[in-house]
Short mmCIF file of C-alpha atoms and ligand atoms in Angstrom, two decimals:
data_model
loop_
_atom_site.label_atom_id
_atom_site.label_comp_id
_atom_site.label_asym_id
_atom_site.label_seq_id
_atom_site.Cartn_x
_atom_site.Cartn_y
_atom_site.Cartn_z
CA MET A 104 0.00 0.00 0.00
CA ARG A 105 2.81 2.41 0.83
CA LYS A 106 3.99 4.19 -2.27
CA ARG A 107 7.35 2.49 -2.52
CA THR A 108 5.92 -1.04 -2.37
CA ILE A 109 4.13 -1.04 -5.66
CA TYR A 110 2.39 -4.39 -5.99
CA SER A 111 4.23 -6.71 -8.27
CA ALA A 112 3.86 -10.32 -9.20
CA LYS A 113 7.39 -10.81 -7.89
CA ILE A 114 7.16 -11.60 -4.22
CA ARG A 115 10.08 -10.69 -2.03
CA GLU A 116 11.57 -13.84 -0.62
CA THR A 117 11.60 -12.48 2.91
CA GLU A 118 7.86 -11.86 2.76
CA VAL A 119 6.83 -15.45 2.36
CA THR A 120 7.98 -18.25 4.58
CA ASP A 121 9.31 -21.21 2.70
CA LYS A 122 7.20 -24.36 2.58
CA ALA A 123 10.06 -26.32 4.11
CA VAL A 124 10.08 -23.91 7.05
CA PHE A 125 6.32 -24.38 7.44
CA ARG A 126 6.71 -28.12 7.47
CA GLN A 127 9.55 -27.98 9.97
CA ARG A 128 7.58 -25.62 12.16
CA ARG A 129 4.44 -27.73 11.99
CA SER A 130 6.21 -30.91 12.98
CA PHE A 131 7.99 -29.00 15.75
CA ILE A 132 4.65 -27.72 17.05
CA LYS A 133 3.15 -31.21 16.89
CA GLN A 134 6.07 -32.63 18.83
CA ALA A 135 5.95 -29.80 21.33
CA ALA A 136 2.19 -30.25 21.76
CA ALA A 137 2.67 -33.98 22.31
CA LEU A 138 5.14 -33.17 25.05
CA GLY A 139 2.79 -30.59 26.54
CA LEU A 140 5.36 -27.90 25.94
CA THR A 141 3.63 -25.43 23.67
CA GLY A 142 2.87 -22.82 26.31
CA SER A 143 6.34 -22.78 27.75
CA ILE A 144 8.87 -22.74 24.97
CA ALA A 145 10.21 -19.25 25.43
CA GLY A 146 10.82 -17.62 22.09
CA GLY A 147 10.55 -20.93 20.28
CA VAL A 148 6.90 -20.99 19.30
CA SER A 149 5.08 -17.74 18.85
CA GLN A 150 1.58 -17.04 20.11
CA ALA A 151 0.25 -17.48 16.59
CA GLN A 152 1.76 -20.89 16.09
CA ALA A 153 0.58 -22.23 19.41
CA GLY A 154 -2.66 -20.27 19.83
CA THR A 155 -4.97 -20.68 22.76
CA PRO A 156 -8.13 -22.60 21.84
CA LEU A 157 -11.32 -20.58 22.13
CA GLN A 158 -13.54 -21.36 25.09
CA GLY A 159 -16.99 -22.89 24.61
CA PRO A 160 -18.72 -24.34 21.57
CA ILE A 161 -18.20 -22.60 18.25
CA ILE A 162 -21.34 -22.24 16.13
CA LYS A 163 -21.04 -22.91 12.40
CA SER A 164 -22.33 -19.95 10.41
CA PRO A 165 -24.52 -20.11 7.29
CA TYR A 166 -22.39 -17.27 5.92
CA SER A 167 -19.34 -19.51 5.53
CA ILE A 168 -18.08 -20.30 2.06
CA ASP A 169 -16.97 -23.73 0.94
CA GLU A 170 -13.51 -23.01 -0.49
CA GLU A 171 -10.01 -24.21 0.24
CA GLN A 172 -8.77 -22.40 3.34
CA THR A 173 -5.48 -20.59 3.56
CA LEU A 174 -3.04 -22.34 5.89
CA LYS A 175 -3.05 -20.88 9.39
CA GLU A 176 0.72 -20.50 9.16
CA THR A 177 0.31 -18.30 6.10
CA ALA A 178 -2.55 -16.18 7.42
CA THR A 179 -0.60 -15.49 10.62
CA THR A 180 2.80 -14.74 9.06
CA TYR A 181 1.85 -12.75 5.94
CA ASN A 182 0.21 -9.66 7.43
CA ASN A 183 -0.44 -5.97 7.06
CA PHE A 184 -0.33 -4.31 10.48
CA TYR A 185 1.93 -1.30 10.09
CA GLU A 186 2.01 -0.62 13.84
CA LEU A 187 4.05 -3.85 14.07
CA GLY A 188 6.28 -3.13 11.07
CA LEU A 189 6.01 -2.49 7.36
CA ASN A 190 7.03 -5.82 5.84
CA LYS A 191 4.66 -8.76 5.64
CA GLY A 192 6.67 -10.87 8.09
CA ASP A 193 7.18 -8.08 10.66
CA PRO A 194 3.83 -8.25 12.52
CA ALA A 195 4.37 -11.91 13.48
CA LYS A 196 7.95 -11.20 14.54
CA ASN A 197 7.01 -8.12 16.55
CA GLN A 198 3.79 -9.43 18.06
CA ASN A 199 5.08 -8.80 21.58
CA TRP A 200 4.90 -5.05 20.95
CA LEU A 201 1.11 -5.24 21.28
CA LYS A 202 0.03 -5.37 24.92
CA THR A 203 -3.56 -6.64 25.06
CA GLU A 204 -4.02 -6.79 28.83
CA PRO A 205 -5.72 -4.84 30.26
CA TRP A 206 -7.93 -3.84 27.30
CA THR A 207 -10.82 -1.41 27.33
CA VAL A 208 -13.09 -0.17 24.56
CA GLN A 209 -14.51 3.34 24.72
CA VAL A 210 -17.92 3.82 23.08
CA ASP A 211 -19.18 7.37 22.48
CA GLY A 212 -21.04 9.70 20.14
CA GLU A 213 -24.64 9.39 18.95
CA CYS A 214 -25.93 6.65 21.23
CA SER A 215 -27.84 6.27 24.52
CA LYS A 216 -25.43 3.92 26.26
CA PRO A 217 -21.88 5.24 25.88
CA GLY A 218 -19.15 4.18 28.27
CA THR A 219 -15.75 2.59 28.70
CA PHE A 220 -15.97 -1.17 28.90
CA ASN A 221 -13.58 -3.95 29.82
CA LEU A 222 -12.94 -6.37 27.00
CA GLU A 223 -14.67 -9.10 28.97
CA ASP A 224 -17.87 -7.07 29.25
CA ILE A 225 -17.78 -6.26 25.54
CA LEU A 226 -17.42 -9.92 24.55
CA LYS A 227 -19.37 -11.83 27.22
CA PRO A 228 -22.90 -11.69 25.74
CA HIS A 229 -21.83 -12.92 22.30
CA ALA A 230 -21.79 -16.56 21.26
CA ILE A 231 -18.76 -17.30 19.08
CA GLU A 232 -19.37 -18.37 15.48
CA GLU A 233 -16.98 -19.66 12.86
CA ARG A 234 -17.30 -17.73 9.62
CA ILE A 235 -15.17 -18.79 6.68
CA TYR A 236 -14.80 -15.67 4.54
CA ARG A 237 -12.89 -14.53 1.50
CA HIS A 238 -10.34 -11.87 2.48
CA ARG A 239 -9.20 -9.62 -0.40
CA CYS A 240 -6.45 -7.08 0.11
CA VAL A 241 -6.34 -3.96 -2.06
CA GLU A 242 -2.81 -5.08 -3.00
CA ALA A 243 -4.46 -7.85 -5.12
CA TRP A 244 -3.71 -10.88 -2.95
CA SER A 245 -6.41 -12.86 -1.18
CA MET A 246 -6.96 -15.57 1.40
CA VAL A 247 -9.82 -17.72 2.72
CA VAL A 248 -9.87 -17.44 6.50
CA PRO A 249 -12.01 -19.14 9.17
CA TRP A 250 -12.63 -16.23 11.54
CA ASN A 251 -14.23 -16.69 14.97
CA GLY A 252 -16.44 -13.95 16.31
CA PHE A 253 -19.91 -12.46 16.04
CA ALA A 254 -22.00 -9.96 14.07
CA LEU A 255 -20.80 -6.38 14.52
CA GLY A 256 -24.43 -5.21 14.50
CA ASP A 257 -25.22 -7.31 17.58
CA LEU A 258 -22.49 -5.45 19.47
CA LEU A 259 -23.45 -1.99 18.19
CA LYS A 260 -27.15 -2.38 19.08
CA ARG A 261 -26.24 -2.79 22.75
CA PHE A 262 -25.15 0.88 22.85
CA GLU A 263 -28.49 2.03 21.37
CA PRO A 264 -27.34 4.29 18.51
CA ASN A 265 -29.79 7.17 17.93
CA GLY A 266 -31.24 8.64 14.73
CA ASN A 267 -28.17 10.85 14.17
CA ALA A 268 -25.87 7.82 14.04
CA LYS A 269 -25.34 7.73 10.27
CA TYR A 270 -21.83 6.28 10.53
CA VAL A 271 -19.68 4.36 12.98
CA ALA A 272 -15.97 5.05 13.43
CA PHE A 273 -13.30 2.74 14.86
CA THR A 274 -9.87 3.49 16.33
CA THR A 275 -6.86 1.23 16.90
CA LEU A 276 -4.77 1.36 20.07
CA TYR A 277 -2.28 4.27 20.10
CA ASP A 278 0.86 3.21 21.98
CA PRO A 279 3.97 4.52 20.16
CA ASP A 280 6.22 3.59 23.10
CA ARG A 281 5.61 -0.07 22.32
CA LEU A 282 4.11 -0.07 18.81
CA GLU A 283 7.24 1.10 17.04
CA GLY A 284 5.50 1.29 13.68
CA GLN A 285 3.59 4.28 15.04
CA ARG A 286 6.88 6.20 15.11
CA SER A 287 7.04 6.00 11.31
CA ARG A 288 5.31 8.57 9.12
CA VAL A 289 3.80 6.06 6.72
CA LEU A 290 0.31 6.89 8.07
CA GLU A 291 -1.22 9.30 10.56
CA TRP A 292 -1.70 7.52 13.87
CA PRO A 293 -3.76 6.02 15.36
CA TYR A 294 -5.23 3.95 12.50
CA VAL A 295 -8.89 4.86 12.02
CA GLU A 296 -11.66 3.33 9.94
CA GLY A 297 -15.40 3.71 9.49
CA LEU A 298 -18.58 2.32 7.97
CA ARG A 299 -21.97 3.73 7.09
CA ILE A 300 -24.39 2.53 9.76
CA ASP A 301 -26.35 0.27 7.37
CA GLU A 302 -23.08 -1.38 6.31
CA ALA A 303 -22.12 -1.85 9.96
CA MET A 304 -25.49 -3.42 10.74
CA HIS A 305 -25.28 -5.84 7.80
CA PRO A 306 -25.10 -9.39 9.20
CA LEU A 307 -21.91 -10.19 7.24
CA ALA A 308 -19.89 -7.48 9.06
CA MET A 309 -18.24 -9.07 12.06
CA ILE A 310 -15.97 -8.59 15.02
CA ALA A 311 -13.31 -11.30 15.06
CA THR A 312 -11.78 -12.40 18.33
CA GLY A 313 -10.31 -15.61 16.96
CA MET A 314 -9.27 -17.47 13.84
CA TYR A 315 -8.74 -21.16 13.08
CA GLY A 316 -10.55 -22.00 16.34
CA GLU A 317 -7.95 -20.18 18.45
CA GLU A 318 -7.64 -16.73 19.97
CA ILE A 319 -6.72 -14.16 17.35
CA PRO A 320 -2.98 -13.50 17.49
CA ALA A 321 -1.55 -9.99 17.85
CA GLN A 322 -0.47 -9.77 14.23
CA ASN A 323 -4.04 -10.36 13.04
CA GLY A 324 -5.54 -7.73 15.35
CA ALA A 325 -5.88 -9.04 18.91
CA PRO A 326 -7.98 -8.85 20.92
CA MET A 327 -10.77 -7.73 18.58
CA ARG A 328 -10.81 -6.48 14.98
CA LEU A 329 -13.29 -5.70 12.26
CA ILE A 330 -13.97 -7.98 9.28
CA VAL A 331 -16.01 -6.64 6.34
CA PRO A 332 -15.64 -9.36 3.72
CA TRP A 333 -17.08 -7.45 0.75
CA LYS A 334 -14.56 -4.61 1.20
CA TYR A 335 -10.80 -4.40 0.74
CA GLY A 336 -8.90 -5.73 3.74
CA PHE A 337 -7.74 -2.31 4.97
CA LYS A 338 -11.30 -1.56 6.13
CA GLY A 339 -10.79 -4.40 8.66
CA ILE A 340 -9.24 -2.29 11.40
CA LYS A 341 -7.29 -4.23 14.00
CA SER A 342 -6.97 -3.99 17.80
CA ILE A 343 -9.98 -1.72 18.33
CA VAL A 344 -10.06 0.53 21.42
CA LYS A 345 -12.75 3.00 20.43
CA ILE A 346 -16.14 2.97 18.67
CA THR A 347 -17.85 6.29 17.88
CA PHE A 348 -21.31 6.82 16.39
CA THR A 349 -21.27 9.93 14.18
CA GLU A 350 -23.53 11.98 11.97
CA GLU A 351 -20.73 12.91 9.55
CA GLN A 352 -18.64 10.47 7.52
CA PRO A 353 -15.55 9.82 9.67
CA PRO A 354 -11.94 10.10 8.41
CA THR A 355 -10.24 6.81 7.48
CA SER A 356 -6.49 6.21 7.51
CA TRP A 357 -5.76 5.19 3.92
CA ASN A 358 -8.17 7.74 2.53
CA LEU A 359 -6.36 10.46 4.52
CA SER A 360 -3.05 9.21 3.20
CA ALA A 361 -4.00 8.94 -0.51
CA PRO A 362 -7.60 10.06 -1.18
CA HIS A 363 -7.42 9.45 -4.95
CA GLU A 364 -6.30 5.84 -4.35
CA TYR A 365 -8.40 4.71 -1.37
CA GLY A 366 -12.03 5.78 -1.04
CA PHE A 367 -14.22 5.64 2.03
CA PHE A 368 -16.31 2.76 0.69
CA SER A 369 -13.56 0.57 -0.77
CA ASN A 370 -15.90 -2.18 -1.84
CA VAL A 371 -14.10 -4.91 -3.75
CA ASN A 372 -14.75 -4.01 -7.39
CA PRO A 373 -12.89 -5.66 -10.29
CA GLN A 374 -14.06 -2.87 -12.61
CA VAL A 375 -12.48 0.01 -10.71
CA ASN A 376 -8.70 -0.23 -10.87
CA HIS A 377 -6.32 1.16 -8.32
CA PRO A 378 -4.52 4.07 -10.05
CA ARG A 379 -1.29 2.02 -9.91
CA TRP A 380 -2.53 -1.52 -10.65
CA SER A 381 -5.48 -3.55 -11.91
CA GLN A 382 -8.10 -4.92 -9.52
CA ALA A 383 -9.55 -7.32 -12.11
CA ARG A 384 -7.64 -10.33 -10.79
CA GLU A 385 -5.97 -11.51 -7.62
CA ARG A 386 -3.44 -14.02 -6.36
CA LYS A 387 -4.79 -16.41 -3.80
CA LEU A 388 -2.65 -17.50 -0.90
CA THR A 389 -3.89 -21.02 -0.51
CA GLY A 390 -2.73 -23.99 1.51
CA GLU A 391 0.09 -26.26 0.53
CA ALA A 392 2.34 -24.75 -2.10
CA ALA A 393 3.55 -26.98 -4.90
CA GLY A 394 7.10 -25.90 -4.08
CA GLY A 395 9.23 -22.83 -3.60
CA LEU A 396 8.44 -19.46 -2.15
CA SER A 397 6.30 -17.62 -4.65
CA ALA A 398 4.39 -20.87 -5.29
CA LEU A 399 2.46 -20.10 -2.13
CA PHE A 400 0.43 -17.87 -4.39
CA THR A 401 -1.85 -19.43 -6.98
CA ALA A 402 -2.00 -18.23 -10.51
CA LYS A 403 -4.22 -15.19 -10.80
CA VAL A 404 -7.96 -15.73 -10.53
CA ASP A 405 -10.76 -13.30 -11.38
CA THR A 406 -11.79 -10.94 -8.61
CA LEU A 407 -15.50 -11.05 -7.90
CA MET A 408 -17.78 -8.02 -7.47
CA PHE A 409 -18.12 -7.29 -3.75
CA ASN A 410 -15.61 -10.14 -3.29
CA GLY A 411 -18.35 -12.67 -4.12
CA TYR A 412 -20.90 -11.21 -1.67
CA ALA A 413 -22.92 -9.22 -4.26
CA ASP A 414 -26.17 -11.09 -3.60
CA GLU A 415 -25.96 -10.25 0.09
CA VAL A 416 -24.76 -6.63 -0.02
CA GLY A 417 -25.47 -5.27 -3.52
CA SER A 418 -28.72 -3.62 -2.39
CA LEU A 419 -26.79 -1.41 0.07
CA TYR A 420 -25.36 0.45 -2.93
CA SER A 421 -28.20 0.24 -5.48
CA ASP A 422 -28.48 4.03 -5.82
CA MET A 423 -24.74 4.73 -5.99
CA ASP A 424 -22.36 5.16 -8.91
CA LEU A 425 -19.73 2.65 -7.77
CA ALA A 426 -17.00 4.20 -9.94
CA LYS A 427 -17.54 7.58 -8.29
CA TYR A 428 -18.03 6.31 -4.74
CA PHE A 429 -15.09 3.94 -4.64
N1 MTE B 715 -5.39 -2.26 11.07
C1 MTE B 715 -4.41 -1.54 11.64
N2 MTE B 715 -4.63 -1.01 12.86
N3 MTE B 715 -3.21 -1.32 11.04
C2 MTE B 715 -2.95 -1.80 9.77
O1 MTE B 715 -1.84 -1.57 9.24
N4 MTE B 715 -3.80 -3.08 7.86
C3 MTE B 715 -5.02 -3.36 7.10
C4 MTE B 715 -6.05 -4.13 7.93
N5 MTE B 715 -6.16 -3.59 9.27
C5 MTE B 715 -3.97 -2.57 9.13
C6 MTE B 715 -5.18 -2.81 9.84
C7 MTE B 715 -4.78 -4.06 5.86
S1 MTE B 715 -4.03 -3.16 4.63
C8 MTE B 715 -5.18 -5.35 5.64
S2 MTE B 715 -5.09 -6.07 4.10
C9 MTE B 715 -5.67 -6.18 6.74
O2 MTE B 715 -5.66 -5.50 8.00
C10 MTE B 715 -4.78 -7.42 6.84
O3 MTE B 715 -5.29 -8.31 7.79
P1 MTE B 715 -4.50 -9.66 8.06
O4 MTE B 715 -3.10 -9.30 8.40
O5 MTE B 715 -5.24 -10.32 9.20
O6 MTE B 715 -4.58 -10.47 6.79
#
């Protein structure tokens, strides 16, 4: 996304972990698990590779798609989370920079029940579902990820938004002492995002607190992040500490940084190209690679309107010129 990393079919070797390394790591984790060691190998196995299983039963969601899932090892080591570093492998390496305990979420703006809530109180009422979604980055790569979480709308309704709540804004933790990426000027900090209220209330929009049946690791946005599967991945703000109901359209980080490249809506649309590359096709990061580093990516496949969720969400935009309101 940053100007100097223009998307290219050539993938930097350091950005993708070699299949052999995956294999080695997997067998190491299996052995460690068999020995009951996974929680205690200091520095050996990261949080992501030995995640904590989610508590309680996980409900299967009717919104899940039936497609080959991206390997957990790929989805947790190929990340965009600039607070934890700019290269794809940095967030997993620097996951300790994100301190998730204690965690509070401030809710304010146009609603009857604002307040500052402990994470536990935010999450407690919500049963955890598994939702297998397509995940399409604006950089033209994609994954299929089994997220664990619940409908965003179910959370928002608890704060009783009023008639002036036309939008909802989200803010990521600001902690430049620890989150070293926030000392760089690549974006204005903290990272902010937003949705129109009808988008936020759509049942496909979700808060993820886990993935692959385990707690969500830091690099993917612990302890809670947004997932909006019909939009480019950057709308999925990570590590949320604030939710604000607003009457005016809120500022969003990538739009502030490059307004002609990243619109507020940012719905996946193969017909509207990024000014610097085509959005017609994408490279999927699937499971087992046939061999080598860049083989982790499939050949290009066609990108689908609204990332394949047009039947569900198309009506939200029926009166909009999608080329103008990108
Ligand atoms: N949220 C914050 N706070 N900081 C970020 O840099 N990157 C975004 C989004 N959320 C980002 C963020 C981008 S560009 C993408 S594609 C997705 O997170 C990547 O999510 P993933 O790493 O779980 O695949």
